[in-house]
CSV table of C-alpha atoms in Angstrom, one decimal:
chain,number,residue,atom,x,y,z
M,27,ILE,CA,93.2,175.3,113.8
M,28,LYS,CA,94.4,171.8,114.5
M,29,PRO,CA,94.8,170.9,118.2
M,30,ALA,CA,98.3,170.9,119.6
M,31,TYR,CA,99.7,167.5,120.6
M,32,ASP,CA,102.5,166.2,122.7
M,33,TYR,CA,105.7,165.4,120.8
M,34,GLY,CA,107.2,163.7,123.9
M,35,LYS,CA,108.0,160.0,123.6
M,36,GLN,CA,105.2,158.5,125.6
M,37,PHE,CA,105.0,154.8,126.1
M,38,LEU,CA,101.9,152.6,126.6
M,39,THR,CA,101.8,149.2,128.1
M,40,ASP,CA,104.0,146.4,126.8
M,41,ALA,CA,101.1,145.0,124.9
M,42,GLN,CA,100.7,148.3,123.0
M,43,ASN,CA,104.4,148.6,122.4
M,44,ILE,CA,104.6,145.2,120.6
M,45,LEU,CA,103.9,145.4,116.9
M,46,SER,CA,101.9,142.7,115.4
M,47,GLU,CA,103.9,140.5,113.0
M,48,ASP,CA,101.2,141.0,110.4
M,49,ASN,CA,101.8,144.7,110.3
M,50,VAL,CA,104.5,145.0,107.7
M,51,ILE,CA,105.3,148.6,106.9
M,52,THR,CA,107.0,149.4,103.7
M,53,ASP,CA,108.2,152.7,102.2
M,54,VAL,CA,106.5,153.5,98.9
M,55,THR,CA,107.6,157.0,98.4
M,56,SER,CA,109.8,156.1,95.4
M,57,LYS,CA,106.9,154.2,93.8
M,58,VAL,CA,104.7,157.3,94.1
M,59,LEU,CA,107.4,159.4,92.5
M,60,SER,CA,107.9,157.0,89.7
M,61,GLY,CA,104.1,156.6,89.1
M,62,GLU,CA,103.7,153.0,90.3
M,63,VAL,CA,101.4,154.0,93.1
M,64,MET,CA,99.0,156.9,92.5
M,65,LYS,CA,96.3,158.6,94.5
M,66,ASP,CA,94.8,161.4,92.6
M,67,ILE,CA,93.2,163.7,95.2
M,68,GLU,CA,93.2,166.9,93.1
M,69,LYS,CA,91.2,167.6,90.0
M,70,THR,CA,92.8,168.4,86.6
M,71,VAL,CA,92.6,172.0,85.8
M,72,THR,CA,91.0,172.7,82.4
M,73,ASN,CA,92.8,175.7,80.9
M,74,SER,CA,90.1,176.6,78.4
M,75,VAL,CA,86.4,175.8,77.7
M,76,GLU,CA,84.8,176.3,74.4
M,77,GLU,CA,82.4,179.2,74.0
M,78,SER,CA,78.7,178.6,73.8
M,79,GLN,CA,77.2,177.8,70.4
M,80,SER,CA,73.8,178.8,69.0
M,81,PRO,CA,70.8,177.9,71.1
M,82,MET,CA,68.3,175.1,70.5
M,83,VAL,CA,65.3,175.9,68.4
M,84,ALA,CA,62.7,174.4,70.9
M,85,THR,CA,62.0,175.4,74.4
M,86,THR,CA,62.9,173.1,77.3
M,87,SER,CA,59.3,171.9,77.3
M,88,GLY,CA,59.6,171.0,73.6
M,89,ALA,CA,57.5,173.8,72.3
M,90,VAL,CA,58.9,176.0,69.5
M,91,LEU,CA,59.5,179.6,70.7
M,92,PRO,CA,57.1,181.9,68.7
M,93,ASP,CA,58.4,184.7,66.6
M,94,LYS,CA,56.3,187.2,68.5
M,95,VAL,CA,54.9,187.3,72.1
M,96,ASN,CA,51.8,189.2,73.2
M,97,SER,CA,51.6,189.1,77.0
M,98,VAL,CA,53.8,189.5,80.1
M,99,GLU,CA,53.6,185.7,80.6
M,100,ALA,CA,54.7,185.0,77.0
M,101,LEU,CA,57.5,187.6,77.4
M,102,THR,CA,58.6,185.8,80.6
M,103,ASP,CA,58.6,182.5,78.8
M,104,ALA,CA,60.8,184.0,76.1
M,105,PHE,CA,63.3,185.4,78.6
M,106,TYR,CA,63.4,182.1,80.5
M,107,TYR,CA,64.0,180.2,77.3
M,108,TYR,CA,67.1,182.3,76.4
M,109,PHE,CA,68.4,182.3,79.9
M,110,SER,CA,68.1,178.5,80.0
M,111,GLN,CA,70.1,178.2,76.8
M,112,TRP,CA,72.8,180.6,78.2
M,113,GLU,CA,72.2,182.9,75.2
M,114,THR,CA,74.2,186.1,75.5
M,115,ASN,CA,72.5,188.1,72.7
M,116,PHE,CA,68.9,187.8,71.7
M,117,THR,CA,65.9,189.8,70.4
M,118,ILE,CA,62.3,189.4,71.4
M,119,HIS,CA,59.4,190.8,69.3
M,120,TYR,CA,56.5,191.9,71.5
M,121,VAL,CA,53.1,192.8,70.0
M,122,GLY,CA,50.5,194.6,72.1
M,123,SER,CA,50.1,197.7,74.1
M,124,THR,CA,53.4,199.2,75.1
M,125,SER,CA,52.1,201.9,77.4
M,126,ASP,CA,53.9,200.1,80.3
M,127,ILE,CA,56.6,198.4,78.4
M,128,GLU,CA,59.5,199.2,80.8
M,129,ASN,CA,57.7,197.7,83.8
M,130,MET,CA,56.6,194.7,81.7
M,131,ILE,CA,60.2,194.0,80.7
M,132,GLU,CA,61.4,194.3,84.3
M,133,ARG,CA,58.7,192.0,85.6
M,134,ALA,CA,59.3,189.5,82.8
M,135,THR,CA,63.1,189.3,83.5
M,136,GLU,CA,62.6,189.0,87.3
M,137,ASP,CA,59.9,186.3,86.9
M,138,ALA,CA,62.1,184.4,84.3
M,139,ALA,CA,65.1,184.5,86.6
M,140,ASP,CA,63.0,183.3,89.6
M,141,ARG,CA,61.9,180.2,87.8
M,142,GLU,CA,65.2,178.3,88.4
M,143,GLN,CA,67.6,179.3,91.1
M,144,TYR,CA,70.5,177.5,89.4
M,145,ILE,CA,70.2,179.8,86.4
M,146,GLN,CA,69.5,182.8,88.5
M,147,GLY,CA,72.7,182.2,90.5
M,148,HIS,CA,74.7,182.3,87.2
M,149,LEU,CA,73.2,185.5,85.8
M,150,SER,CA,75.5,188.4,85.6
M,151,ASP,CA,75.3,191.9,84.0
M,152,ARG,CA,72.4,192.6,81.6
M,153,LYS,CA,71.8,195.4,79.1
M,154,ILE,CA,68.4,195.8,77.5
M,155,GLU,CA,67.6,198.1,74.6
M,156,TYR,CA,64.1,198.5,73.0
M,157,GLU,CA,62.4,200.3,70.2
M,158,TYR,CA,58.7,200.6,70.3
M,159,SER,CA,55.5,202.1,68.9
M,160,LYS,CA,52.0,202.0,70.5
M,161,LEU,CA,51.4,198.3,69.6
M,162,ASP,CA,54.8,196.9,68.9
M,163,ALA,CA,58.3,196.6,70.6
M,164,LYS,CA,61.6,195.1,69.6
M,165,ILE,CA,63.5,194.1,72.7
M,166,THR,CA,67.3,193.5,72.3
M,167,VAL,CA,69.0,191.8,75.2
M,168,HIS,CA,72.8,191.6,76.0
M,169,GLN,CA,73.0,189.1,78.9
M,170,GLN,CA,76.2,188.0,80.6
M,171,PHE,CA,76.5,184.8,82.6
M,172,LEU,CA,79.1,183.3,85.0
M,173,THR,CA,79.0,180.2,82.7
M,174,ASN,CA,78.1,179.3,79.2
M,175,ALA,CA,76.3,176.4,77.3
M,176,ALA,CA,79.6,174.4,76.7
M,177,GLN,CA,80.5,174.7,80.4
M,178,GLU,CA,77.0,173.6,81.5
M,179,GLU,CA,77.3,170.5,79.2
M,180,ILE,CA,80.4,169.7,81.3
M,181,VAL,CA,78.5,170.3,84.5
M,182,ASN,CA,75.7,168.0,83.4
M,183,ARG,CA,78.0,165.3,82.3
M,184,GLU,CA,80.2,165.4,85.5
M,185,VAL,CA,77.2,165.5,87.9
M,186,ALA,CA,75.7,162.5,86.1
M,187,SER,CA,79.0,160.7,86.4
M,188,ILE,CA,79.4,161.5,90.1
M,189,LEU,CA,75.9,160.5,91.0
M,190,SER,CA,76.2,157.2,89.1
M,191,THR,CA,78.6,156.0,91.8
M,192,ILE,CA,75.8,155.8,94.4
M,193,SER,CA,72.3,154.3,94.6
M,194,PRO,CA,70.0,157.2,95.5
M,195,GLU,CA,66.9,155.0,95.7
M,196,SER,CA,68.4,153.2,98.7
M,197,MET,CA,69.6,156.4,100.4
M,198,THR,CA,67.9,158.6,103.0
M,199,ASP,CA,67.7,162.4,102.6
M,200,PHE,CA,70.4,162.7,105.3
M,201,GLU,CA,72.8,160.4,103.3
M,202,LYS,CA,72.2,162.3,100.1
M,203,VAL,CA,73.0,165.6,101.7
M,204,LYS,CA,76.1,164.2,103.4
M,205,PHE,CA,77.3,162.7,100.1
M,206,VAL,CA,77.0,166.0,98.3
M,207,ASN,CA,78.6,168.0,101.2
M,208,ASP,CA,81.5,165.5,101.5
M,209,TYR,CA,82.1,165.3,97.7
M,210,ILE,CA,82.3,169.1,97.3
M,211,VAL,CA,84.4,169.7,100.3
M,212,LYS,CA,86.9,166.9,99.6
M,213,ASN,CA,87.3,167.9,95.9
M,214,THR,CA,87.4,171.6,96.2
M,215,ALA,CA,89.8,174.3,97.5
M,216,TYR,CA,88.5,177.7,98.2
M,217,SER,CA,90.1,180.0,95.7
M,218,THR,CA,89.5,182.9,93.3
M,219,GLU,CA,92.4,181.8,91.1
M,220,THR,CA,90.5,179.9,88.4
M,221,THR,CA,90.5,179.9,84.6
M,222,ILE,CA,86.7,180.2,84.4
M,223,SER,CA,84.6,182.2,86.8
M,224,PRO,CA,85.2,181.0,90.4
M,225,HIS,CA,81.5,181.9,91.0
M,226,SER,CA,80.3,179.1,88.8
M,227,ALA,CA,79.5,175.5,89.5
M,228,CYS,CA,81.7,174.5,86.5
M,229,ALA,CA,84.8,175.9,88.1
M,230,VAL,CA,84.2,173.9,91.3
M,231,LEU,CA,83.8,170.7,89.2
M,232,GLN,CA,86.3,171.2,86.5
M,233,GLU,CA,89.1,173.0,88.3
M,234,GLY,CA,88.5,171.9,91.9
M,235,LYS,CA,88.5,175.5,93.0
M,236,GLY,CA,85.9,178.2,93.5
M,237,VAL,CA,84.2,180.5,95.9
M,238,CYS,CA,80.9,180.3,97.9
M,239,GLN,CA,78.6,180.9,95.0
M,240,GLY,CA,80.2,178.1,93.0
M,241,TYR,CA,80.0,175.7,96.0
M,242,ALA,CA,76.3,176.5,96.7
M,243,LEU,CA,75.3,176.3,93.1
M,244,LEU,CA,76.9,173.0,92.6
M,245,ALA,CA,75.3,171.7,95.8
M,246,LEU,CA,71.9,173.0,94.5
M,247,LYS,CA,72.4,171.2,91.2
M,248,MET,CA,73.5,167.9,92.7
M,249,LEU,CA,70.9,167.8,95.5
M,250,GLN,CA,68.1,168.6,93.1
M,251,GLU,CA,69.3,165.8,90.8
M,252,LEU,CA,69.0,163.5,93.9
M,253,GLY,CA,65.4,164.6,94.5
M,254,VAL,CA,66.2,166.7,97.6
M,255,GLU,CA,64.3,170.0,97.8
M,256,THR,CA,67.0,172.7,98.0
M,257,LYS,CA,67.2,176.5,98.0
M,258,TYR,CA,70.0,178.8,97.0
M,259,VAL,CA,70.5,181.4,99.8
M,260,VAL,CA,72.1,184.8,99.3
M,261,GLY,CA,73.2,186.7,102.5
M,262,GLU,CA,76.0,188.3,104.3
M,263,VAL,CA,78.9,187.2,106.6
M,264,TYR,CA,81.7,189.3,108.2
M,265,THR,CA,83.7,189.3,105.0
M,266,GLY,CA,80.7,190.5,102.8
M,267,GLY,CA,78.3,188.7,100.5
M,268,HIS,CA,77.9,185.0,100.9
M,269,ALA,CA,75.9,182.1,99.5
M,270,TRP,CA,74.8,178.8,100.9
M,271,ASN,CA,71.8,176.4,100.8
M,272,LEU,CA,68.7,175.4,102.6
M,273,VAL,CA,67.8,171.7,102.3
M,274,LYS,CA,64.7,169.8,103.2
M,275,VAL,CA,65.5,166.5,105.0
M,276,ASP,CA,62.5,164.3,106.1
M,277,GLY,CA,60.2,167.2,105.7
M,278,GLN,CA,62.2,169.7,107.8
M,279,TRP,CA,64.4,172.6,106.5
M,280,TYR,CA,68.0,172.9,107.5
M,281,HIS,CA,71.0,175.2,106.5
M,282,LEU,CA,73.9,173.7,104.7
M,283,ASP,CA,77.1,175.8,104.1
M,284,THR,CA,79.5,173.6,102.1
M,285,THR,CA,82.0,176.5,101.8
M,286,TRP,CA,82.3,177.0,105.6
M,287,ASN,CA,82.5,173.2,106.0
M,288,ASP,CA,85.6,173.2,103.8
M,289,PRO,CA,88.7,174.0,106.0
M,290,VAL,CA,91.0,176.8,105.0
M,291,PRO,CA,93.8,176.3,104.2
M,292,ASP,CA,92.5,173.2,102.4
M,293,ARG,CA,92.9,169.9,104.2
M,294,LYS,CA,92.3,167.6,101.3
M,295,ASN,CA,90.0,164.8,102.4
M,296,ILE,CA,89.0,166.4,105.8
M,297,VAL,CA,85.4,167.5,106.1
M,298,SER,CA,83.9,169.8,108.8
M,299,TYR,CA,80.2,169.6,109.7
M,300,LYS,CA,79.9,172.8,111.7
M,301,TYR,CA,77.5,174.1,109.2
M,302,PHE,CA,75.8,170.9,108.2
M,303,LEU,CA,72.0,170.6,108.7
M,304,THR,CA,71.8,173.4,111.2
M,305,THR,CA,69.2,175.8,112.4
M,306,ASP,CA,68.4,179.5,111.8
M,307,ALA,CA,69.4,180.2,115.4
M,308,LYS,CA,72.9,178.8,114.9
M,309,MET,CA,73.4,180.4,111.5
M,310,LYS,CA,72.4,183.8,112.8
M,311,LEU,CA,75.5,183.8,115.0
M,312,ASP,CA,77.7,184.5,111.9
M,313,HIS,CA,75.4,184.7,108.9
M,314,SER,CA,72.6,187.1,108.0
M,315,TRP,CA,69.9,186.9,105.3
M,316,ASN,CA,66.5,188.1,104.4
M,317,GLN,CA,64.5,185.5,106.3
M,318,SER,CA,61.2,186.4,104.8
M,319,ASP,CA,62.5,185.2,101.4
M,320,TYR,CA,63.2,181.7,102.7
M,321,PRO,CA,61.7,178.9,104.7
M,322,THR,CA,62.4,178.7,108.4
M,323,ALA,CA,64.8,176.1,109.9
M,324,THR,CA,64.2,175.3,113.5
M,325,ASN,CA,64.7,171.6,113.9
M,326,ASP,CA,67.8,170.7,115.9
M,327,LYS,CA,67.9,167.0,115.2
M,328,TYR,CA,71.3,167.0,113.6
M,329,THR,CA,73.0,169.5,116.0
M,330,VAL,CA,75.4,166.7,117.0
M,331,MET,CA,77.0,166.8,113.6
M,332,SER,CA,78.7,170.1,114.5
M,333,GLN,CA,81.0,168.0,116.8
M,334,VAL,CA,82.2,165.9,113.9
M,335,ASP,CA,85.7,166.2,112.4
M,336,HIS,CA,87.9,163.7,110.5
M,337,ALA,CA,84.9,161.5,110.0
M,338,TYR,CA,84.9,157.9,108.8
M,339,GLU,CA,81.4,156.5,108.1
M,340,VAL,CA,80.5,152.8,107.9
M,341,ASP,CA,77.5,150.6,108.6
M,342,GLY,CA,75.3,153.4,109.9
M,343,ALA,CA,77.9,154.8,112.3
M,344,ILE,CA,80.4,157.7,112.1
M,345,TYR,CA,83.7,157.5,113.8
M,346,TYR,CA,85.1,161.0,114.4
M,347,SER,CA,87.3,163.4,116.2
M,348,ASN,CA,85.0,165.2,118.7
M,349,VAL,CA,85.8,169.0,118.5
M,350,ASP,CA,83.7,169.5,121.7
M,351,ASP,CA,85.8,167.0,123.7
M,352,ASP,CA,89.5,167.8,122.9
M,353,HIS,CA,89.3,165.9,119.6
M,354,LYS,CA,88.9,162.5,121.3
M,355,LEU,CA,87.7,159.5,119.2
M,356,TYR,CA,84.0,159.1,119.3
M,357,THR,CA,81.3,157.1,117.5
M,358,LEU,CA,77.9,158.4,116.4
M,359,ASP,CA,75.0,155.9,115.7
M,360,LEU,CA,73.1,157.6,112.9
M,361,SER,CA,69.9,155.6,113.6
M,362,THR,CA,69.6,156.8,117.2
M,363,GLY,CA,71.7,160.0,117.2
M,364,LYS,CA,73.6,158.6,120.3
M,365,THR,CA,77.3,159.2,120.7
M,366,LYS,CA,80.0,157.3,122.6
M,367,ARG,CA,83.6,158.0,123.4
M,368,LEU,CA,85.8,155.1,122.2
M,369,THR,CA,89.0,156.1,123.8
M,370,GLU,CA,90.7,158.9,125.6
M,371,ALA,CA,93.1,159.3,122.7
M,372,ARG,CA,92.9,162.4,120.5
M,373,ALA,CA,92.4,161.3,116.9
M,374,GLN,CA,92.8,162.7,113.5
M,375,PHE,CA,93.0,161.3,109.9
M,376,ILE,CA,90.5,158.5,110.9
M,377,VAL,CA,90.0,155.6,108.5
M,378,GLY,CA,88.7,152.1,108.9
M,379,TYR,CA,89.0,148.6,107.5
M,380,GLY,CA,86.9,145.6,108.7
M,381,ASN,CA,86.4,145.8,112.5
M,382,TRP,CA,89.4,148.2,112.9
M,383,ILE,CA,89.7,151.9,113.1
M,384,TYR,CA,93.1,153.5,112.3
M,385,PHE,CA,94.1,157.0,113.2
M,386,SER,CA,96.9,159.4,114.0
M,387,ASN,CA,97.1,159.5,117.8
M,388,TYR,CA,97.6,163.1,118.9
M,389,SER,CA,97.8,162.0,122.5
M,390,ASN,CA,100.9,160.0,121.8
M,391,GLY,CA,103.2,161.7,119.3
M,392,ALA,CA,100.7,161.4,116.4
M,393,PHE,CA,101.7,157.7,116.2
M,394,LEU,CA,99.7,155.4,113.9
M,395,THR,CA,97.2,153.6,116.2
M,396,LYS,CA,94.4,151.1,115.7
M,397,ILE,CA,91.4,150.2,117.8
M,398,LYS,CA,88.5,147.9,117.4
M,399,THR,CA,85.2,149.5,116.4
M,400,ASN,CA,83.8,148.5,119.8
M,401,GLY,CA,86.6,150.5,121.6
M,402,THR,CA,88.8,147.5,122.6
M,403,GLU,CA,92.3,146.3,121.7
M,404,GLN,CA,93.9,149.7,121.2
M,405,SER,CA,97.5,149.5,120.1
M,406,ILE,CA,100.3,151.4,118.4
M,407,VAL,CA,101.1,150.2,114.9
M,408,TYR,CA,103.8,152.6,113.8
M,409,ARG,CA,106.0,154.7,116.1
M,410,ASP,CA,106.4,158.0,114.3
M,411,GLU,CA,104.3,160.9,113.4
M,412,VAL,CA,101.8,160.1,110.7
M,413,LYS,CA,99.1,162.0,108.8
M,414,ASP,CA,96.9,161.8,105.6
M,415,LEU,CA,95.8,158.2,106.1
M,416,PHE,CA,93.9,156.5,103.3
M,417,ILE,CA,93.0,153.0,102.4
M,418,GLU,CA,93.1,151.6,98.9
M,419,ASP,CA,93.0,148.0,97.5
M,420,GLY,CA,93.6,146.4,100.9
M,421,PHE,CA,96.5,148.6,101.9
M,422,LEU,CA,96.7,151.4,104.5
M,423,TYR,CA,98.8,154.3,103.2
M,424,PHE,CA,100.0,157.2,105.4
M,425,HIS,CA,102.6,159.9,105.3
M,426,ALA,CA,105.5,159.7,107.8
M,427,PRO,CA,108.4,162.2,108.0
M,428,ASP,CA,110.5,160.2,105.6
M,429,GLY,CA,107.8,159.6,103.0
M,430,LEU,CA,104.7,157.7,102.1
M,431,LYS,CA,104.3,154.3,103.8
M,432,GLN,CA,102.2,151.2,102.9
M,433,MET,CA,100.8,148.6,105.2
M,434,GLU,CA,98.9,145.5,104.0
M,435,LEU,CA,95.6,145.0,106.0
């Protein structure tokens, strides 16, 4: 829920009332409608995805899958191979004692699924039929997935493209996790109304919509690609089953719930950090899970992030609306963890350019306001309610009641 603000016409000092001659505001609504100015903040929905084709001949390790297997370990390898190829119908020929064949198959499928959580999270219904004699078994498997090989090619391609925009080798674990959290939240709206399964990572990437399972599986995929050790967690919340992640940052485990960091209804580019790098103790307040199955998370180093809303990050600092202090504008030094209030003004839609921070001032009619990054020289730039600020190509854009405006910076 956004904080209420005063619609009354409040006036600051004369200095604040005077607009700088450099601040030229122009209406660009018509340009947006005609296509001259575009800001694509929603993903294109793909209406159909090709079905999976036949699997590769070799295993992921490069070895050729044998025609017959003769141990539980080899049976596990075979199941994992077909799972990793997203194969829906396959047959495995087992040679050896079949006195415990049912338990052997159950163990092999469980062990194969446990090898890779990303695959495990996409497994759906399974039907297994088998014919056997004392020393021979033919195992026929009908496996359903929440995705398929063609969709996973899309996921691999899209993830590679997204991660190519950053330099992981120069980033800390914290920065990597924040990048993934921010990307998923900003580009996804929580929804079950998808063309492909909303539980899949592909739906989140390709359609910009999905549910907790898709959020968490995509986070798992992206973070693992960035070299961050990550777990896929399955548990419960007040609405029922839920999924999120555990991530290891600088040797310590923390919870990350990208779904619950995404405001509902969707607020486009706004990211919450209430469930960002948090502890078991905090998660237990509204999440439950089988803790013996997962590492413990007790370090509270990043608890301060739960205060952060409408964040703008630059040069090792985050400028944000502090949810614990009436949404006033604060700054957080990421190197020290220290916070500082910049102004008494309540701020939303925070962006920055150079040494200036721009925001919607909810202490003063939601007027467009600017302030130096050191907290000085605060002044009103545009005297009307504004929202959805963004900066592009040296221009500040914002929505006013009569349309989209543009200001050169």
